[in-house]
Amino acid sequence: MKRVLRPILQAIVALVFCYTLATVRAQTASPLKLTQTIALPGVEGRIDHFAFDAAGERLFVCALGNNTVEVLDLRKAERIHSITGLGAPQGIAYIPELDRLFIANDKGGICKIYDAKSYQNVGEIDFKDDADNVRYDDSSKRLYVGFGSGGIGIINAPESKTIGSIKLSAHPEAFELEKRGKRIFVNVPNARHVAVIDRDKGEVINTWKTDLAFGNFPMALDETNHRLFVGCRLPSKLVVLDTESGKVIAKIDISGDSDDLFYDSKRHRIYAICGAGKIDIIEQADANSYKVSAKIDTADGARTGLFVPERDTLFVAVPHHGSQKAEIRAYQIE
């Protein structure tokens, strides 16, 4: 009888071991997998925001401290061009139907326009000072550029001409456009609020506080669930606002120095890219419930990037710091 039972017991033990190992692996599996690294030799200083060309599989990177925009071929995993002669580029938009790049520069406040095939400068728009974040509204063919001590400029993209501006109480940082509405939500950290703009009226219609969390720089929007995500640095918090009432729904501790924030509607997650050397992943259980599920190590000062949903990829900029060379990392989202 013992001889009969021994193989059965061994089989049961083996099955239990395999199940336990699989469970542990599932629990410890990273939600982000580093799949590609593209070196940026010679690029010094801070790296700011990105734009993506889906058809050409190109990534455009504002190398702010280097006064360049770096053009990366994602198929070849290499840099193919540098746009030089810029003045601390901060924000960028690629408009595929025009095949043009709009690059907002801190120094002088110039938004420079380039042909994205030849990389030749084809125009510029002068915002006088600190042209920063850029957003494109495909339905109206309008480009919005945050600038100066308090304004968002409006550009008719096909004509490359300004058609107006919206006044704010201080310099705007990240902002989000509603796709199914007419509002713009704007982080205005020096005024310690989020400004709500009516695009049709061209004016601020409300301001929302972030419940004693300040330094509100990055932002993301979940339009379906009427939730606005605001990354604050003082203290380091993710603040969740109800876009119908402006009320604070939740506050979650995150890593320090957040500068880019993205909402993944497919997985109901928020990705916070933080200069403290972390990507924080916050799970959205429902519209009112959030928790940090993982913190992925990156590098000191790696605080900007781009989430490309159609590729299930999160790109992160790593600046040159000590022995760490400048590079762009691509993380596949599991």
mmCIF file of C-alpha atoms in Angstrom:
data_model
loop_
_atom_site.group_PDB
_atom_site.id
_atom_site.type_symbol
_atom_site.label_atom_id
_atom_site.label_comp_id
_atom_site.label_asym_id
_atom_site.label_seq_id
_atom_site.Cartn_x
_atom_site.Cartn_y
_atom_site.Cartn_z
ATOM 1 C CA MET A 1 0.000 0.000 0.000
ATOM 2 C CA LYS A 2 2.845 2.384 0.907
ATOM 3 C CA ARG A 3 4.436 1.778 -2.494
ATOM 4 C CA VAL A 4 1.151 2.762 -4.156
ATOM 5 C CA LEU A 5 0.660 5.897 -2.028
ATOM 6 C CA ARG A 6 4.221 7.211 -2.349
ATOM 7 C CA PRO A 7 3.996 8.202 -6.080
ATOM 8 C CA ILE A 8 0.554 9.740 -5.480
ATOM 9 C CA LEU A 9 1.882 11.829 -2.579
ATOM 10 C CA GLN A 10 4.895 12.870 -4.643
ATOM 11 C CA ALA A 11 2.608 13.952 -7.479
ATOM 12 C CA ILE A 12 0.438 15.981 -5.057
ATOM 13 C CA VAL A 13 3.511 17.674 -3.551
ATOM 14 C CA ALA A 14 4.799 18.502 -7.037
ATOM 15 C CA LEU A 15 1.457 20.001 -8.046
ATOM 16 C CA VAL A 16 1.259 22.103 -4.875
ATOM 17 C CA PHE A 17 4.835 23.332 -5.447
ATOM 18 C CA CYS A 18 4.115 24.283 -9.068
ATOM 19 C CA TYR A 19 0.921 26.100 -8.084
ATOM 20 C CA THR A 20 2.699 28.010 -5.304
ATOM 21 C CA LEU A 21 5.551 28.986 -7.642
ATOM 22 C CA ALA A 22 3.127 30.175 -10.312
ATOM 23 C CA THR A 23 1.196 32.207 -7.726
ATOM 24 C CA VAL A 24 4.376 33.858 -6.410
ATOM 25 C CA ARG A 25 5.524 34.682 -9.940
ATOM 26 C CA ALA A 26 2.122 36.172 -10.791
ATOM 27 C CA GLN A 27 2.186 38.293 -7.639
ATOM 28 C CA THR A 28 5.741 39.548 -8.222
ATOM 29 C CA ALA A 29 5.525 40.015 -12.004
ATOM 30 C CA SER A 30 6.189 43.623 -12.926
ATOM 31 C CA PRO A 31 3.385 45.458 -14.737
ATOM 32 C CA LEU A 32 6.080 47.194 -16.834
ATOM 33 C CA LYS A 33 8.786 45.387 -18.780
ATOM 34 C CA LEU A 34 11.795 47.273 -20.160
ATOM 35 C CA THR A 35 11.962 46.274 -23.840
ATOM 36 C CA GLN A 36 14.021 48.967 -25.546
ATOM 37 C CA THR A 37 16.713 51.510 -24.683
ATOM 38 C CA ILE A 38 17.774 54.213 -27.128
ATOM 39 C CA ALA A 39 20.999 56.061 -26.332
ATOM 40 C CA LEU A 40 21.245 59.837 -26.671
ATOM 41 C CA PRO A 41 25.016 60.429 -26.796
ATOM 42 C CA GLY A 42 26.021 64.047 -26.299
ATOM 43 C CA VAL A 43 22.653 65.097 -24.859
ATOM 44 C CA GLU A 44 23.126 67.042 -21.632
ATOM 45 C CA GLY A 45 20.766 68.556 -19.088
ATOM 46 C CA ARG A 46 17.070 68.178 -18.487
ATOM 47 C CA ILE A 47 14.785 66.335 -20.883
ATOM 48 C CA ASP A 48 11.213 67.563 -21.163
ATOM 49 C CA HIS A 49 8.145 66.440 -23.115
ATOM 50 C CA PHE A 50 7.605 64.103 -26.102
ATOM 51 C CA ALA A 51 5.500 63.694 -29.234
ATOM 52 C CA PHE A 52 4.818 60.541 -31.269
ATOM 53 C CA ASP A 53 4.457 59.850 -34.998
ATOM 54 C CA ALA A 54 2.446 56.622 -35.283
ATOM 55 C CA ALA A 55 2.773 56.118 -39.045
ATOM 56 C CA GLY A 56 6.497 56.819 -39.156
ATOM 57 C CA GLU A 57 7.220 55.182 -35.779
ATOM 58 C CA ARG A 58 9.188 58.219 -34.673
ATOM 59 C CA LEU A 59 9.529 59.724 -31.229
ATOM 60 C CA PHE A 60 10.313 63.429 -30.835
ATOM 61 C CA VAL A 61 12.020 64.360 -27.567
ATOM 62 C CA CYS A 62 12.497 67.871 -26.181
ATOM 63 C CA ALA A 63 16.062 67.892 -24.841
ATOM 64 C CA LEU A 64 15.509 71.140 -22.942
ATOM 65 C CA GLY A 65 18.974 71.450 -21.407
ATOM 66 C CA ASN A 66 20.610 70.597 -24.729
ATOM 67 C CA ASN A 67 18.574 73.130 -26.769
ATOM 68 C CA THR A 68 17.613 70.387 -29.234
ATOM 69 C CA VAL A 69 14.754 68.105 -30.212
ATOM 70 C CA GLU A 70 15.970 64.543 -30.708
ATOM 71 C CA VAL A 71 14.258 62.468 -33.401
ATOM 72 C CA LEU A 72 14.227 58.715 -32.714
ATOM 73 C CA ASP A 73 13.398 55.879 -35.105
ATOM 74 C CA LEU A 74 11.685 53.252 -32.963
ATOM 75 C CA ARG A 75 12.102 50.501 -35.570
ATOM 76 C CA LYS A 76 15.862 51.006 -35.710
ATOM 77 C CA ALA A 77 16.065 51.927 -32.002
ATOM 78 C CA GLU A 78 18.344 54.845 -32.773
ATOM 79 C CA ARG A 79 18.483 58.608 -33.081
ATOM 80 C CA ILE A 80 18.169 59.703 -36.702
ATOM 81 C CA HIS A 81 18.252 63.494 -36.396
ATOM 82 C CA SER A 82 18.718 66.415 -33.999
ATOM 83 C CA ILE A 83 16.859 69.677 -34.510
ATOM 84 C CA THR A 84 19.309 72.300 -33.239
ATOM 85 C CA GLY A 85 19.220 76.042 -32.582
ATOM 86 C CA LEU A 86 16.308 75.896 -30.142
ATOM 87 C CA GLY A 87 15.938 77.785 -26.874
ATOM 88 C CA ALA A 88 15.203 75.286 -24.105
ATOM 89 C CA PRO A 89 12.369 73.381 -25.861
ATOM 90 C CA GLN A 90 9.678 72.283 -23.414
ATOM 91 C CA GLY A 91 6.499 71.264 -25.253
ATOM 92 C CA ILE A 92 5.985 69.666 -28.643
ATOM 93 C CA ALA A 93 3.148 68.513 -30.888
ATOM 94 C CA TYR A 94 3.320 66.448 -34.063
ATOM 95 C CA ILE A 95 0.348 66.932 -36.409
ATOM 96 C CA PRO A 96 0.258 64.016 -38.862
ATOM 97 C CA GLU A 97 -2.101 65.493 -41.464
ATOM 98 C CA LEU A 98 0.246 68.474 -41.815
ATOM 99 C CA ASP A 99 3.433 66.460 -41.159
ATOM 100 C CA ARG A 100 4.599 69.357 -39.037
ATOM 101 C CA LEU A 101 6.164 69.825 -35.635
ATOM 102 C CA PHE A 102 5.265 72.678 -33.309
ATOM 103 C CA ILE A 103 8.003 73.194 -30.689
ATOM 104 C CA ALA A 104 7.453 75.541 -27.738
ATOM 105 C CA ASN A 105 10.615 77.152 -26.334
ATOM 106 C CA ASP A 106 11.215 78.628 -22.893
ATOM 107 C CA LYS A 107 13.846 81.150 -24.044
ATOM 108 C CA GLY A 108 12.135 83.988 -25.885
ATOM 109 C CA GLY A 109 8.765 82.217 -25.824
ATOM 110 C CA ILE A 110 9.014 81.214 -29.490
ATOM 111 C CA CYS A 111 6.919 78.363 -30.883
ATOM 112 C CA LYS A 112 8.931 77.131 -33.864
ATOM 113 C CA ILE A 113 7.328 75.188 -36.692
ATOM 114 C CA TYR A 114 9.178 72.502 -38.672
ATOM 115 C CA ASP A 115 8.489 70.327 -41.667
ATOM 116 C CA ALA A 116 8.686 66.841 -40.128
ATOM 117 C CA LYS A 117 10.137 65.295 -43.278
ATOM 118 C CA SER A 118 12.990 67.696 -44.056
ATOM 119 C CA TYR A 119 13.256 69.103 -40.502
ATOM 120 C CA GLN A 120 13.426 72.570 -42.013
ATOM 121 C CA ASN A 121 12.081 75.547 -40.072
ATOM 122 C CA VAL A 122 8.948 76.784 -41.884
ATOM 123 C CA GLY A 123 7.654 79.368 -39.427
ATOM 124 C CA GLU A 124 7.404 80.608 -35.878
ATOM 125 C CA ILE A 125 4.971 82.261 -33.493
ATOM 126 C CA ASP A 126 6.193 84.647 -30.808
ATOM 127 C CA PHE A 127 4.600 84.279 -27.363
ATOM 128 C CA LYS A 128 7.268 86.594 -25.857
ATOM 129 C CA ASP A 129 8.178 84.404 -22.872
ATOM 130 C CA ASP A 130 8.249 80.815 -21.605
ATOM 131 C CA ALA A 131 6.251 78.872 -24.208
ATOM 132 C CA ASP A 132 5.660 75.566 -22.457
ATOM 133 C CA ASN A 133 3.083 72.761 -22.707
ATOM 134 C CA VAL A 134 1.338 72.116 -26.029
ATOM 135 C CA ARG A 135 -1.968 70.330 -26.750
ATOM 136 C CA TYR A 136 -3.711 69.722 -30.095
ATOM 137 C CA ASP A 137 -7.469 69.564 -30.637
ATOM 138 C CA ASP A 138 -7.928 67.455 -33.761
ATOM 139 C CA SER A 139 -11.621 68.321 -34.138
ATOM 140 C CA SER A 140 -11.055 72.077 -34.383
ATOM 141 C CA LYS A 141 -7.509 71.897 -35.818
ATOM 142 C CA ARG A 142 -6.414 74.220 -33.041
ATOM 143 C CA LEU A 143 -3.193 74.077 -31.071
ATOM 144 C CA TYR A 144 -3.061 75.366 -27.504
ATOM 145 C CA VAL A 145 0.244 76.620 -26.024
ATOM 146 C CA GLY A 146 0.781 77.615 -22.392
ATOM 147 C CA PHE A 147 3.061 80.630 -22.068
ATOM 148 C CA GLY A 148 4.400 83.531 -20.034
ATOM 149 C CA SER A 149 3.117 84.782 -16.718
ATOM 150 C CA GLY A 150 -0.384 83.551 -17.429
ATOM 151 C CA GLY A 151 -1.794 82.657 -20.811
ATOM 152 C CA ILE A 152 -2.772 79.924 -23.255
ATOM 153 C CA GLY A 153 -2.287 80.886 -26.887
ATOM 154 C CA ILE A 154 -4.555 79.483 -29.594
ATOM 155 C CA ILE A 155 -3.084 78.620 -32.998
ATOM 156 C CA ASN A 156 -4.907 77.743 -36.195
ATOM 157 C CA ALA A 157 -2.628 74.802 -37.018
ATOM 158 C CA PRO A 158 -3.176 74.525 -40.825
ATOM 159 C CA GLU A 159 -2.477 78.246 -41.244
ATOM 160 C CA SER A 160 0.172 78.412 -38.456
ATOM 161 C CA LYS A 161 -1.355 81.638 -37.151
ATOM 162 C CA THR A 162 -2.499 82.775 -33.718
ATOM 163 C CA ILE A 163 -6.214 83.382 -33.440
ATOM 164 C CA GLY A 164 -6.445 84.348 -29.770
ATOM 165 C CA SER A 165 -5.324 83.738 -26.205
ATOM 166 C CA ILE A 166 -6.878 82.984 -22.837
ATOM 167 C CA LYS A 167 -5.702 84.860 -19.748
ATOM 168 C CA LEU A 168 -4.730 83.031 -16.566
ATOM 169 C CA SER A 169 -3.619 84.297 -13.153
ATOM 170 C CA ALA A 170 -0.103 82.764 -13.417
ATOM 171 C CA HIS A 171 2.039 80.538 -15.633
ATOM 172 C CA PRO A 172 0.242 77.373 -16.792
ATOM 173 C CA GLU A 173 1.815 73.948 -16.479
ATOM 174 C CA ALA A 174 0.138 70.760 -17.751
ATOM 175 C CA PHE A 175 -3.405 71.032 -19.111
ATOM 176 C CA GLU A 176 -5.987 68.677 -20.595
ATOM 177 C CA LEU A 177 -8.670 69.204 -23.244
ATOM 178 C CA GLU A 178 -12.050 67.530 -23.008
ATOM 179 C CA LYS A 179 -12.833 65.502 -26.149
ATOM 180 C CA ARG A 180 -16.563 65.275 -25.480
ATOM 181 C CA GLY A 181 -16.884 68.721 -23.953
ATOM 182 C CA LYS A 182 -15.589 72.258 -24.377
ATOM 183 C CA ARG A 183 -13.509 72.694 -21.237
ATOM 184 C CA ILE A 184 -9.758 72.882 -20.629
ATOM 185 C CA PHE A 185 -8.375 71.982 -17.213
ATOM 186 C CA VAL A 186 -5.126 73.812 -16.395
ATOM 187 C CA ASN A 187 -2.605 73.411 -13.582
ATOM 188 C CA VAL A 188 -1.621 76.867 -12.310
ATOM 189 C CA PRO A 189 0.811 76.045 -9.484
ATOM 190 C CA ASN A 190 1.795 79.605 -8.568
ATOM 191 C CA ALA A 191 -1.886 80.427 -8.064
ATOM 192 C CA ARG A 192 -2.358 77.159 -6.148
ATOM 193 C CA HIS A 193 -5.338 76.028 -8.159
ATOM 194 C CA VAL A 194 -6.641 74.247 -11.237
ATOM 195 C CA ALA A 195 -8.246 76.660 -13.700
ATOM 196 C CA VAL A 196 -11.281 75.548 -15.711
ATOM 197 C CA ILE A 197 -11.589 77.215 -19.122
ATOM 198 C CA ASP A 198 -14.585 77.333 -21.441
ATOM 199 C CA ARG A 199 -13.101 77.049 -24.941
ATOM 200 C CA ASP A 200 -16.104 78.666 -26.616
ATOM 201 C CA LYS A 201 -16.044 81.680 -24.283
ATOM 202 C CA GLY A 202 -12.242 81.806 -24.202
ATOM 203 C CA GLU A 203 -12.156 82.497 -20.473
ATOM 204 C CA VAL A 204 -11.740 80.930 -17.041
ATOM 205 C CA ILE A 205 -15.129 79.896 -15.650
ATOM 206 C CA ASN A 206 -13.981 78.267 -12.394
ATOM 207 C CA THR A 207 -10.978 77.462 -10.207
ATOM 208 C CA TRP A 208 -10.546 74.373 -8.055
ATOM 209 C CA LYS A 209 -8.318 73.857 -5.012
ATOM 210 C CA THR A 210 -6.291 70.691 -4.387
ATOM 211 C CA ASP A 211 -6.800 70.390 -0.611
ATOM 212 C CA LEU A 212 -3.456 71.707 0.720
ATOM 213 C CA ALA A 213 -1.395 69.842 -1.869
ATOM 214 C CA PHE A 214 0.669 72.309 -3.894
ATOM 215 C CA GLY A 215 3.189 72.328 -6.730
ATOM 216 C CA ASN A 216 0.581 70.926 -9.138
ATOM 217 C CA PHE A 217 2.527 70.284 -12.349
ATOM 218 C CA PRO A 218 1.420 67.091 -14.210
ATOM 219 C CA MET A 219 -2.168 66.202 -15.066
ATOM 220 C CA ALA A 220 -4.242 63.437 -16.683
ATOM 221 C CA LEU A 221 -7.947 63.088 -17.448
ATOM 222 C CA ASP A 222 -10.436 60.212 -17.227
ATOM 223 C CA GLU A 223 -13.287 61.826 -19.112
ATOM 224 C CA THR A 224 -15.585 58.770 -18.946
ATOM 225 C CA ASN A 225 -15.624 58.691 -15.145
ATOM 226 C CA HIS A 226 -15.413 62.490 -14.752
ATOM 227 C CA ARG A 227 -12.108 62.328 -12.914
ATOM 228 C CA LEU A 228 -9.123 64.679 -13.155
ATOM 229 C CA PHE A 229 -5.753 63.491 -11.845
ATOM 230 C CA VAL A 230 -3.362 66.155 -10.570
ATOM 231 C CA GLY A 231 0.221 65.425 -9.552
ATOM 232 C CA CYS A 232 1.391 67.617 -6.652
ATOM 233 C CA ARG A 233 4.935 67.964 -5.283
ATOM 234 C CA LEU A 234 4.330 69.712 -1.932
ATOM 235 C CA PRO A 235 3.664 67.204 -0.489
ATOM 236 C CA SER A 236 3.992 64.418 -3.090
ATOM 237 C CA LYS A 237 0.381 63.476 -3.762
ATOM 238 C CA LEU A 238 -1.911 62.363 -6.539
ATOM 239 C CA VAL A 239 -5.081 64.403 -6.111
ATOM 240 C CA VAL A 240 -8.263 63.126 -7.765
ATOM 241 C CA LEU A 241 -10.908 65.749 -8.614
ATOM 242 C CA ASP A 242 -14.519 65.283 -9.701
ATOM 243 C CA THR A 243 -14.840 67.242 -12.969
ATOM 244 C CA GLU A 244 -18.561 67.769 -12.395
ATOM 245 C CA SER A 245 -18.248 69.374 -8.950
ATOM 246 C CA GLY A 246 -14.550 70.251 -8.603
ATOM 247 C CA LYS A 247 -14.442 68.412 -5.274
ATOM 248 C CA VAL A 248 -11.434 66.372 -4.117
ATOM 249 C CA ILE A 249 -12.351 62.671 -4.267
ATOM 250 C CA ALA A 250 -9.054 61.121 -3.138
ATOM 251 C CA LYS A 251 -5.433 61.901 -2.232
ATOM 252 C CA ILE A 252 -2.754 59.238 -2.671
ATOM 253 C CA ASP A 253 0.888 59.357 -1.605
ATOM 254 C CA ILE A 254 3.273 59.120 -4.570
ATOM 255 C CA SER A 255 7.021 59.399 -5.155
ATOM 256 C CA GLY A 256 8.721 62.782 -5.300
ATOM 257 C CA ASP A 257 9.128 65.233 -8.198
ATOM 258 C CA SER A 258 6.338 64.025 -10.505
ATOM 259 C CA ASP A 259 6.359 65.749 -13.900
ATOM 260 C CA ASP A 260 4.305 63.539 -16.216
ATOM 261 C CA LEU A 261 1.061 61.721 -15.520
ATOM 262 C CA PHE A 262 -0.944 59.409 -17.798
ATOM 263 C CA TYR A 263 -4.268 57.602 -17.527
ATOM 264 C CA ASP A 264 -4.554 54.110 -19.026
ATOM 265 C CA SER A 265 -8.290 53.668 -19.709
ATOM 266 C CA LYS A 266 -7.805 50.075 -20.888
ATOM 267 C CA ARG A 267 -6.378 48.925 -17.547
ATOM 268 C CA HIS A 268 -7.819 51.645 -15.286
ATOM 269 C CA ARG A 269 -4.388 52.761 -14.139
ATOM 270 C CA ILE A 270 -2.486 55.996 -13.658
ATOM 271 C CA TYR A 271 1.252 56.144 -14.401
ATOM 272 C CA ALA A 272 3.170 58.844 -12.506
ATOM 273 C CA ILE A 273 6.707 59.437 -13.782
ATOM 274 C CA CYS A 274 8.693 60.850 -10.878
ATOM 275 C CA GLY A 275 12.134 62.477 -10.775
ATOM 276 C CA ALA A 276 12.876 60.597 -7.554
ATOM 277 C CA GLY A 277 13.661 57.658 -9.836
ATOM 278 C CA LYS A 278 10.309 55.875 -9.826
ATOM 279 C CA ILE A 279 7.312 55.162 -11.997
ATOM 280 C CA ASP A 280 4.358 54.884 -9.634
ATOM 281 C CA ILE A 281 1.442 52.770 -10.836
ATOM 282 C CA ILE A 282 -1.890 53.620 -9.245
ATOM 283 C CA GLU A 283 -4.821 51.255 -9.708
ATOM 284 C CA GLN A 284 -8.321 52.654 -10.142
ATOM 285 C CA ALA A 285 -10.710 50.136 -8.541
ATOM 286 C CA ASP A 286 -13.626 52.454 -9.292
ATOM 287 C CA ALA A 287 -14.107 56.180 -9.794
ATOM 288 C CA ASN A 288 -13.574 56.854 -6.074
ATOM 289 C CA SER A 289 -11.023 54.192 -5.063
ATOM 290 C CA TYR A 290 -7.283 54.273 -5.790
ATOM 291 C CA LYS A 291 -4.124 52.628 -4.491
ATOM 292 C CA VAL A 292 -0.466 52.415 -5.487
ATOM 293 C CA SER A 293 0.119 48.886 -6.754
ATOM 294 C CA ALA A 294 3.783 49.120 -7.837
ATOM 295 C CA LYS A 295 6.814 51.393 -7.945
ATOM 296 C CA ILE A 296 9.233 50.743 -10.810
ATOM 297 C CA ASP A 297 12.851 51.883 -10.406
ATOM 298 C CA THR A 298 14.171 54.161 -13.163
ATOM 299 C CA ALA A 299 16.964 56.703 -12.580
ATOM 300 C CA ASP A 300 17.537 59.960 -10.741
ATOM 301 C CA GLY A 301 15.918 62.860 -12.596
ATOM 302 C CA ALA A 302 13.868 60.621 -14.944
ATOM 303 C CA ARG A 303 10.608 62.523 -14.615
ATOM 304 C CA THR A 304 9.137 62.920 -18.103
ATOM 305 C CA GLY A 305 7.859 60.548 -20.756
ATOM 306 C CA LEU A 306 4.943 59.585 -22.950
ATOM 307 C CA PHE A 307 2.260 56.906 -22.773
ATOM 308 C CA VAL A 308 1.282 55.560 -26.212
ATOM 309 C CA PRO A 309 -1.884 53.467 -25.700
ATOM 310 C CA GLU A 310 -1.957 51.972 -29.201
ATOM 311 C CA ARG A 311 1.478 50.444 -28.579
ATOM 312 C CA ASP A 312 0.866 49.569 -24.906
ATOM 313 C CA THR A 313 4.134 51.383 -24.265
ATOM 314 C CA LEU A 314 5.350 53.913 -21.718
ATOM 315 C CA PHE A 315 8.433 55.884 -22.784
ATOM 316 C CA VAL A 316 10.627 57.470 -20.095
ATOM 317 C CA ALA A 317 13.426 60.009 -20.492
ATOM 318 C CA VAL A 318 16.604 59.391 -18.486
ATOM 319 C CA PRO A 319 18.973 62.394 -18.364
ATOM 320 C CA HIS A 320 22.762 62.202 -18.146
ATOM 321 C CA HIS A 321 23.691 62.104 -14.474
ATOM 322 C CA GLY A 322 27.094 60.898 -13.326
ATOM 323 C CA SER A 323 27.781 57.497 -14.878
ATOM 324 C CA GLN A 324 24.195 57.272 -16.178
ATOM 325 C CA LYS A 325 24.131 58.362 -19.819
ATOM 326 C CA ALA A 326 21.156 60.071 -21.430
ATOM 327 C CA GLU A 327 18.684 57.614 -22.956
ATOM 328 C CA ILE A 328 15.050 56.890 -23.690
ATOM 329 C CA ARG A 329 13.577 53.735 -22.195
ATOM 330 C CA ALA A 330 10.522 51.942 -23.577
ATOM 331 C CA TYR A 331 8.452 49.869 -21.153
ATOM 332 C CA GLN A 332 5.940 47.345 -22.436
ATOM 333 C CA ILE A 333 2.797 47.386 -20.312
ATOM 334 C CA GLU A 334 1.826 43.915 -19.137
#
